[in-house]
Amino acid sequence: MTKRIIAIVFIFVCASVAWAILGGTIFSRTYDLNQVSGNRVASTWGTAQNQAPPRAAFEQVNIKNDASVENGKKIVRTVDETIDVPLLLDSSRIDVALALEHRQKGLLWYSTYTVNYGGVYSFHNPSDKEQAVTFTLTFPASQAIYDDLVFTVDEAPLTISDEKNAASGVAKIGAGKTATLKVGYHSHGLNEWRYSFGSAEVAQVRDFTLNMKTNFKDIDFPDNTLSPNEKHETAKGWELNWTFKNLVSGYQIAMVMPEKLQPGPLAGKISFFAPVSLFFFFFLMFIITTMRGIELHPMNYFFLATAFFAFHLLLAYLVDHVSIHAAFAISSVVSVFLVVSYLRLVIGIQFASREAAIAQFVYLVLFSYAFFLKGFTGLAITIGSVTTLFVVMQVTGRIRWAEKFSVKAAEAASQLS
C-alpha cells in the first residue's frame, strides 16, 4: 500500500510538471505575440482616442521697442510683433456614439470600437474689429481614419488646411460677434475613448454638455475621470450625460471598452490550476476503491492523469480556431469519454459511468469552468473543496483505516505465497 501511494504521488508530480510547462507555453504564445498582434490591430483599426476641444485664434500685430547697442550708442527701434489672440470658448454641445466591435488576433480579443463624433462650439470675438479667425481641430489619434468630416462656421463650410494630426480653416468674425463652429467625423479606436478640456493640466470649461450613447451595457470609467451627471439604460446600452456650467478641473471624460473573455490567459490559468483538479479526483478514486476493495494499479492512475491532461492540451490549441466556450465543451467531452471508456475496461461500466464520470465532471469540468466566473472563481472552488471534504468525512467516518490497510496487506501476502 505504501509503495502504491508513493507511485501515485510520483505520477501526480510528473503530471503537475507537465501542466506547468503547458501553462507556460500558453502564456508565451499569448504575450510574445501580443505586441505584434496589437500593432497590427492598431495599424488597421486605430488606437485609443483622446479628443480635445477645437481652438480659435486670430493674429494681432503689436508694435514694440527693441533696444540695442551699436558703436557704443544705445539705439531704439520699433518692430512689429505678431501674436495669436485666442477666442474664448463660450459653450460646447457634444454628441458621441460608441459602438463596440471586438476583434480577435491570436489568443487575445481586442476591444475595438467605432465612434461618431459631433460637436457645436461657440467662440466670442473680443476684438473691436472684424478678424480673420483660424479654427483648428486636433484629431484624437494620429493612427486613425476620419470619414465624413464636417467643419463649418455659422453653417458655411470652411476650406480645410491639413496640418500634422489636425485640420484648420479660416473665417471672418465681426467685432464682438459670436461664431458657431460645427465639427464631426466617423472614426475607429481601441480600448478607450477620452475627451479632455484642454492641453493644460487644469482647464476651465463653460456651458458644457456631452451626450454619449453606447451599444454595450458593461460601462466603466477609468480612475481620475468625471462620472456622468445622468445615466439612462437603453435596450442595447446606455445614454450618458455630462453637464457643467462653469467647471475648473484637471480630470477628463472617459469610457473604457469592456473586454471579452480572453481565451489565451484563461486557458493558461486553467492549466496551472489543473493539479488541484487531479488531486481531488485521485483522492476520491483512492477513497472509493479502498472502501470497496477495488484494485486500481498505479498504471491505471497514470492513464487517468493523461486523460485529464488531454483536456487542457486540446483546450490550449482549440481556442485558436473556435470560441472559448466551444473549445471548453469539446475538451470536456473528449476527456470524460477517455476516462469512462478506460475505466469501463478496468473496473466496469457502472463504476466508470457513475462514480468516475461524476467525479471528473465536478473536479475537472466544473472546477475549470469556475474560471469563467470572473470575481467568483476562488469562492466557487473553495465551496466545492469544502463540500467534498464534508462528504468524504461523513462517508468514511466509521471506517477503521488500520483494519482496512491490514486486510490489504494480508491479501497481498497471501497472493505472494
Coordinates of C-alpha atoms in Angstrom, one line a residue:
M1 CA 0.0 0.0 0.0
T2 CA 2.8 2.4 0.8
K3 CA 4.6 1.7 -2.5
R4 CA 1.3 2.3 -4.3
I5 CA 0.7 5.6 -2.6
I6 CA 4.3 6.7 -3.5
A7 CA 3.8 5.6 -7.1
I8 CA 0.5 7.6 -7.3
V9 CA 2.2 10.7 -5.8
F10 CA 5.1 10.4 -8.3
I11 CA 2.5 10.3 -11.2
F12 CA 0.8 13.3 -9.7
V13 CA 4.1 15.3 -9.5
C14 CA 5.0 14.4 -13.1
A15 CA 1.6 15.5 -14.3
S16 CA 1.9 18.7 -12.4
V17 CA 5.2 19.5 -14.1
A18 CA 3.6 18.8 -17.5
W19 CA 0.8 21.2 -16.7
A20 CA 3.2 23.9 -15.6
I21 CA 5.1 23.5 -18.9
L22 CA 1.8 23.6 -20.9
G23 CA 0.6 26.7 -19.0
G24 CA 3.9 28.5 -19.6
T25 CA 3.7 27.7 -23.3
I26 CA 0.2 29.1 -23.5
F27 CA 1.2 32.4 -21.8
S28 CA 4.3 32.6 -24.0
R29 CA 2.2 32.1 -27.1
T30 CA -0.3 34.7 -25.9
Y31 CA 2.0 37.5 -24.8
D32 CA 5.0 37.0 -27.0
L33 CA 2.8 37.7 -30.0
N34 CA 0.7 40.3 -28.2
Q35 CA 2.8 43.2 -29.2
V36 CA 2.9 42.2 -32.8
S37 CA -0.9 41.5 -32.9
G38 CA -1.6 44.7 -31.0
N39 CA 0.4 46.7 -33.6
R40 CA -1.5 45.0 -36.4
V41 CA -4.8 45.9 -34.9
A42 CA -3.7 49.5 -34.3
S43 CA -2.5 49.8 -37.8
T44 CA -5.6 48.5 -39.4
W45 CA -8.2 49.8 -37.0
G46 CA -6.8 52.7 -34.9
T47 CA -5.5 53.4 -31.4
A48 CA -7.1 54.8 -28.2
Q49 CA -8.6 58.3 -28.9
N50 CA -8.4 61.5 -26.8
Q51 CA -10.4 64.3 -28.3
A52 CA -9.7 67.9 -27.2
P53 CA -11.9 71.0 -27.9
P54 CA -11.1 73.0 -31.1
R55 CA -9.1 76.2 -30.9
A56 CA -9.8 79.6 -32.4
A57 CA -7.4 82.5 -32.7
F58 CA -6.6 85.5 -34.8
E59 CA -3.2 87.2 -35.5
Q60 CA -2.6 90.6 -33.9
V61 CA 0.3 92.8 -34.8
N62 CA 1.8 94.8 -31.8
I63 CA 4.4 97.5 -32.1
K64 CA 7.2 97.3 -29.5
N65 CA 10.5 99.0 -28.9
D66 CA 13.7 97.0 -29.4
A67 CA 16.8 98.4 -27.8
S68 CA 20.3 97.6 -28.9
V69 CA 23.8 99.0 -28.6
E70 CA 25.8 99.9 -31.7
N71 CA 29.2 101.5 -31.7
G72 CA 28.8 102.3 -28.0
K73 CA 25.5 104.0 -28.6
K74 CA 22.0 102.8 -27.5
I75 CA 19.6 102.6 -30.4
V76 CA 15.9 102.0 -30.0
R77 CA 13.9 100.7 -33.0
T78 CA 10.2 99.9 -33.3
V79 CA 9.5 96.4 -34.6
D80 CA 6.2 94.6 -35.4
E81 CA 5.4 91.6 -33.2
T82 CA 2.8 89.1 -34.4
I83 CA 0.9 87.2 -31.6
D84 CA -2.0 84.8 -31.6
V85 CA -5.0 86.0 -29.7
P86 CA -7.3 83.1 -28.7
L87 CA -11.0 83.4 -28.8
L88 CA -13.0 82.5 -25.7
L89 CA -14.9 79.2 -25.9
D90 CA -18.4 80.2 -24.6
S91 CA -20.2 76.9 -24.9
S92 CA -19.8 73.2 -26.1
R93 CA -22.5 70.9 -27.2
I94 CA -21.1 67.4 -28.0
D95 CA -22.7 64.1 -29.1
V96 CA -20.7 60.9 -29.1
A97 CA -21.9 57.4 -30.1
L98 CA -19.6 54.5 -29.3
A99 CA -20.2 51.1 -30.9
L100 CA -18.1 48.2 -29.6
E101 CA -16.8 45.7 -32.2
H102 CA -14.4 43.1 -30.6
R103 CA -11.7 41.7 -32.9
Q104 CA -9.5 38.6 -32.2
K105 CA -5.9 38.2 -33.0
G106 CA -4.2 35.1 -31.9
L107 CA -5.2 34.2 -28.4
L108 CA -6.4 37.6 -27.4
W109 CA -9.6 39.7 -28.1
Y110 CA -9.1 43.4 -28.7
S111 CA -11.8 46.0 -27.7
T112 CA -12.1 47.9 -30.9
Y113 CA -14.9 50.4 -31.5
T114 CA -16.4 52.9 -33.9
V115 CA -17.1 56.5 -32.9
N116 CA -19.5 59.0 -34.4
Y117 CA -18.4 62.4 -33.0
G118 CA -20.3 65.7 -33.4
G119 CA -19.7 69.0 -31.7
V120 CA -21.1 72.5 -31.8
Y121 CA -18.8 75.2 -30.2
S122 CA -19.4 78.9 -29.7
F123 CA -16.5 81.3 -29.8
H124 CA -16.6 85.0 -29.0
N125 CA -14.5 87.6 -30.8
P126 CA -13.3 90.0 -28.1
S127 CA -11.8 92.4 -30.7
D128 CA -13.4 95.8 -31.6
K129 CA -13.0 95.0 -35.3
E130 CA -13.5 92.1 -37.7
Q131 CA -10.9 89.4 -37.6
A132 CA -9.8 86.6 -39.8
V133 CA -10.0 83.7 -37.3
T134 CA -8.3 80.4 -37.7
F135 CA -10.2 77.5 -36.3
T136 CA -8.2 74.3 -35.6
L137 CA -9.4 70.8 -34.7
T138 CA -6.8 68.5 -33.4
F139 CA -7.7 64.9 -34.1
P140 CA -7.9 62.5 -31.2
A141 CA -5.3 60.0 -32.5
S142 CA -2.6 60.0 -35.1
Q143 CA -3.2 56.4 -36.1
A144 CA -6.8 56.5 -37.3
I145 CA -9.1 57.4 -40.2
Y146 CA -11.7 60.2 -40.1
D147 CA -14.6 59.8 -42.5
D148 CA -17.4 62.2 -43.3
L149 CA -15.6 65.2 -41.8
V150 CA -17.7 68.2 -41.0
F151 CA -16.1 71.6 -40.5
T152 CA -18.3 74.6 -40.8
V153 CA -18.6 78.1 -39.2
D154 CA -22.1 79.6 -39.0
E155 CA -23.2 76.8 -41.3
A156 CA -20.7 77.8 -44.0
P157 CA -18.1 75.1 -44.9
L158 CA -14.5 76.1 -44.4
T159 CA -11.7 75.4 -46.8
I160 CA -9.7 72.9 -44.8
S161 CA -5.9 73.0 -44.5
D162 CA -4.2 69.8 -43.3
E163 CA -1.7 70.1 -40.6
K164 CA 0.1 67.4 -38.6
N165 CA -2.8 65.5 -37.0
A166 CA -5.1 68.4 -37.3
A167 CA -7.5 70.3 -39.6
S168 CA -7.9 74.1 -39.8
G169 CA -9.8 76.7 -41.6
V170 CA -10.2 80.5 -41.7
A171 CA -13.4 82.5 -41.4
K172 CA -14.0 86.2 -40.8
I173 CA -15.8 87.1 -37.5
G174 CA -17.3 90.5 -36.9
A175 CA -16.3 92.7 -33.9
G176 CA -17.8 91.4 -30.7
K177 CA -19.6 88.7 -32.6
T178 CA -20.0 85.0 -31.7
A179 CA -19.2 82.3 -34.2
T180 CA -20.6 78.8 -34.1
L181 CA -18.2 76.1 -35.2
K182 CA -19.6 72.7 -36.1
V183 CA -17.3 69.7 -36.3
G184 CA -18.0 66.0 -36.8
Y185 CA -16.5 62.8 -38.1
H186 CA -16.7 59.0 -38.1
S187 CA -13.7 57.1 -36.8
H188 CA -12.3 53.9 -35.2
G189 CA -10.5 53.4 -31.9
L190 CA -9.1 50.9 -29.5
N191 CA -9.7 50.1 -25.8
E192 CA -10.9 53.6 -24.6
W193 CA -12.2 56.9 -25.7
R194 CA -11.5 60.2 -23.9
Y195 CA -12.4 63.9 -24.0
S196 CA -10.1 66.4 -22.4
F197 CA -10.9 70.0 -21.8
G198 CA -7.6 71.4 -22.9
S199 CA -3.9 70.9 -23.1
A200 CA -3.3 72.4 -19.6
E201 CA -3.3 70.2 -16.5
V202 CA -6.2 72.2 -15.1
A203 CA -8.6 73.7 -17.6
Q204 CA -11.8 75.8 -17.3
V205 CA -14.9 75.0 -19.3
R206 CA -18.1 76.9 -19.5
D207 CA -21.6 75.9 -20.5
F208 CA -20.6 72.3 -21.4
T209 CA -22.8 69.4 -22.4
L210 CA -21.6 66.0 -23.7
N211 CA -24.1 63.3 -24.5
M212 CA -22.8 59.8 -25.1
K213 CA -24.6 56.7 -26.4
T214 CA -23.1 53.2 -26.1
N215 CA -24.2 49.8 -27.7
F216 CA -22.8 47.9 -24.6
K217 CA -24.1 47.5 -21.1
D218 CA -20.8 47.0 -19.2
I219 CA -19.7 50.6 -18.9
D220 CA -16.6 51.5 -17.0
F221 CA -14.9 54.8 -16.2
P222 CA -11.2 55.0 -15.6
D223 CA -9.7 56.4 -12.4
N224 CA -9.4 60.2 -12.1
T225 CA -12.1 60.8 -14.7
L226 CA -15.5 62.5 -14.3
S227 CA -18.7 60.5 -13.8
P228 CA -21.8 61.4 -15.8
N229 CA -24.5 63.6 -14.2
E230 CA -27.2 61.4 -15.7
K231 CA -27.4 57.7 -16.8
H232 CA -30.3 56.1 -18.7
E233 CA -30.2 52.5 -19.7
T234 CA -31.4 51.6 -23.2
A235 CA -32.3 48.4 -25.0
K236 CA -28.7 48.0 -26.2
G237 CA -26.6 50.1 -23.9
W238 CA -26.6 53.4 -22.1
E239 CA -27.3 57.1 -22.6
L240 CA -24.9 59.2 -20.5
N241 CA -24.8 62.9 -19.9
W242 CA -22.2 65.3 -18.6
T243 CA -23.3 68.9 -17.9
F244 CA -21.2 71.7 -16.4
K245 CA -22.0 75.4 -16.1
N246 CA -18.6 76.6 -15.1
L247 CA -16.0 73.8 -14.3
V248 CA -12.4 74.0 -13.4
S249 CA -10.8 70.6 -13.4
G250 CA -7.8 68.6 -14.4
Y251 CA -9.9 65.5 -15.0
Q252 CA -11.2 64.2 -18.3
I253 CA -14.3 62.4 -19.5
A254 CA -13.5 58.8 -20.5
M255 CA -15.0 55.5 -21.3
V256 CA -13.2 52.1 -21.2
M257 CA -14.5 49.5 -23.6
P258 CA -15.5 46.2 -21.9
E259 CA -13.1 43.3 -22.5
K260 CA -14.2 40.0 -23.9
L261 CA -13.2 36.8 -22.2
Q262 CA -9.6 36.3 -23.2
P263 CA -9.0 32.7 -24.4
G264 CA -5.2 32.6 -24.0
P265 CA -4.9 33.8 -20.4
L266 CA -8.0 31.8 -19.4
A267 CA -6.6 28.5 -20.9
G268 CA -3.3 29.2 -19.2
K269 CA -4.9 29.8 -15.8
I270 CA -6.9 26.6 -16.1
S271 CA -3.8 24.6 -17.0
F272 CA -1.9 26.0 -14.0
F273 CA -4.8 25.0 -11.7
A274 CA -5.1 21.5 -13.2
P275 CA -3.1 19.8 -10.4
V276 CA -5.7 20.8 -7.9
S277 CA -8.4 19.1 -10.0
L278 CA -6.4 16.0 -10.4
F279 CA -5.6 15.9 -6.7
F280 CA -9.3 15.8 -5.8
F281 CA -10.0 13.2 -8.4
F282 CA -7.2 10.9 -7.3
F283 CA -8.1 11.4 -3.7
L284 CA -11.8 10.4 -4.4
M285 CA -10.8 7.5 -6.6
F286 CA -8.4 6.2 -3.9
I287 CA -11.1 6.5 -1.1
I288 CA -13.8 4.8 -3.2
T289 CA -11.6 1.9 -4.4
T290 CA -10.2 1.4 -0.9
M291 CA -13.7 1.3 0.6
R292 CA -15.0 -1.1 -2.0
G293 CA -11.9 -3.3 -2.2
I294 CA -11.4 -2.4 -5.9
E295 CA -7.9 -3.0 -7.3
L296 CA -6.6 0.1 -9.1
H297 CA -2.9 -0.1 -10.1
P298 CA -0.6 3.0 -10.3
M299 CA -0.5 2.5 -14.1
N300 CA -4.3 3.0 -14.1
Y301 CA -3.8 6.3 -12.3
F302 CA -1.2 7.2 -14.9
F303 CA -3.7 6.8 -17.7
L304 CA -6.3 8.7 -15.8
A305 CA -3.8 11.6 -15.4
T306 CA -3.1 11.5 -19.2
A307 CA -6.9 11.7 -19.9
F308 CA -7.0 14.8 -17.6
F309 CA -4.0 16.3 -19.4
A310 CA -5.8 15.7 -22.8
F311 CA -8.5 18.2 -21.7
H312 CA -6.0 21.0 -21.2
L313 CA -3.9 20.2 -24.3
L314 CA -7.0 20.2 -26.5
L315 CA -8.2 23.4 -24.9
A316 CA -4.9 25.2 -25.4
Y317 CA -4.9 24.6 -29.2
L318 CA -8.6 24.7 -29.9
V319 CA -9.0 28.3 -28.7
D320 CA -7.0 29.4 -31.7
H321 CA -9.7 28.2 -34.0
V322 CA -13.1 28.2 -32.2
S323 CA -14.7 30.1 -29.4
I324 CA -13.5 29.5 -25.9
H325 CA -16.9 28.0 -24.9
A326 CA -16.9 25.6 -27.8
A327 CA -13.3 24.6 -27.1
F328 CA -14.1 24.0 -23.4
A329 CA -17.1 21.9 -24.3
I330 CA -15.2 19.7 -26.8
S331 CA -12.3 19.2 -24.5
S332 CA -14.6 18.2 -21.6
V333 CA -16.4 15.7 -23.7
V334 CA -13.2 14.1 -25.0
S335 CA -11.6 13.9 -21.6
V336 CA -14.7 12.4 -19.9
F337 CA -15.0 9.9 -22.8
L338 CA -11.4 8.8 -22.3
V339 CA -11.8 8.2 -18.6
V340 CA -15.2 6.4 -18.8
S341 CA -14.2 4.2 -21.8
Y342 CA -10.9 3.3 -20.0
L343 CA -12.4 2.5 -16.5
R344 CA -15.1 0.6 -18.2
L345 CA -12.4 -2.0 -19.2
V346 CA -10.5 -1.7 -15.9
I347 CA -13.4 -1.9 -13.4
G348 CA -16.8 -1.9 -15.1
I349 CA -19.3 0.3 -16.9
Q350 CA -21.3 1.0 -13.7
F351 CA -18.3 2.4 -11.8
A352 CA -17.0 4.2 -14.9
S353 CA -20.2 5.9 -15.9
R354 CA -21.3 6.8 -12.4
E355 CA -18.6 7.4 -9.7
A356 CA -15.7 8.2 -12.1
A357 CA -17.7 10.3 -14.6
I358 CA -19.4 12.3 -11.8
A359 CA -16.1 12.9 -10.0
Q360 CA -14.4 14.0 -13.2
F361 CA -17.3 16.3 -14.2
V362 CA -17.1 18.0 -10.8
Y363 CA -13.4 18.3 -10.3
L364 CA -12.3 18.8 -13.9
V365 CA -15.2 20.4 -15.8
L366 CA -16.9 22.4 -13.1
F367 CA -13.7 23.5 -11.3
S368 CA -12.2 24.6 -14.6
Y369 CA -15.4 26.4 -15.6
A370 CA -15.2 28.4 -12.3
F371 CA -12.5 30.5 -14.1
F372 CA -15.3 31.8 -16.4
L373 CA -17.0 33.3 -13.4
K374 CA -14.9 36.5 -13.1
G375 CA -14.6 37.6 -9.4
F376 CA -16.1 34.3 -8.1
T377 CA -13.6 31.7 -9.2
G378 CA -11.9 31.4 -5.8
L379 CA -15.2 31.3 -3.9
A380 CA -16.7 28.6 -6.2
I381 CA -13.6 26.4 -5.9
T382 CA -13.5 26.8 -2.1
I383 CA -17.2 25.9 -1.8
G384 CA -16.6 22.8 -3.9
S385 CA -13.5 21.8 -1.9
V386 CA -15.2 22.2 1.5
T387 CA -18.3 20.3 0.2
T388 CA -16.0 17.5 -0.9
L389 CA -14.2 17.4 2.4
F390 CA -17.6 17.2 4.3
V391 CA -19.0 14.4 2.1
V392 CA -15.8 12.3 2.4
M393 CA -15.6 12.8 6.1
Q394 CA -19.2 11.7 6.6
V395 CA -18.9 8.7 4.4
T396 CA -15.6 7.5 5.8
G397 CA -16.1 8.5 9.5
R398 CA -16.9 4.9 10.7
I399 CA -14.1 3.2 8.7
R400 CA -11.3 1.7 10.7
W401 CA -8.4 2.5 8.4
A402 CA -5.9 0.4 10.3
E403 CA -8.1 -2.7 9.7
K404 CA -8.6 -1.8 6.1
F405 CA -4.9 -1.5 5.5
S406 CA -4.1 -4.6 7.5
V407 CA -6.5 -6.6 5.4
K408 CA -5.0 -5.3 2.2
A409 CA -1.5 -6.3 3.5
A410 CA -2.7 -9.8 4.4
E411 CA -4.3 -10.2 1.0
A412 CA -1.1 -9.1 -0.7
A413 CA 1.0 -11.5 1.4
S414 CA -1.3 -14.5 0.6
Q415 CA -1.1 -13.7 -3.1
L416 CA 2.7 -13.7 -2.9
S417 CA 2.8 -17.0 -1.0

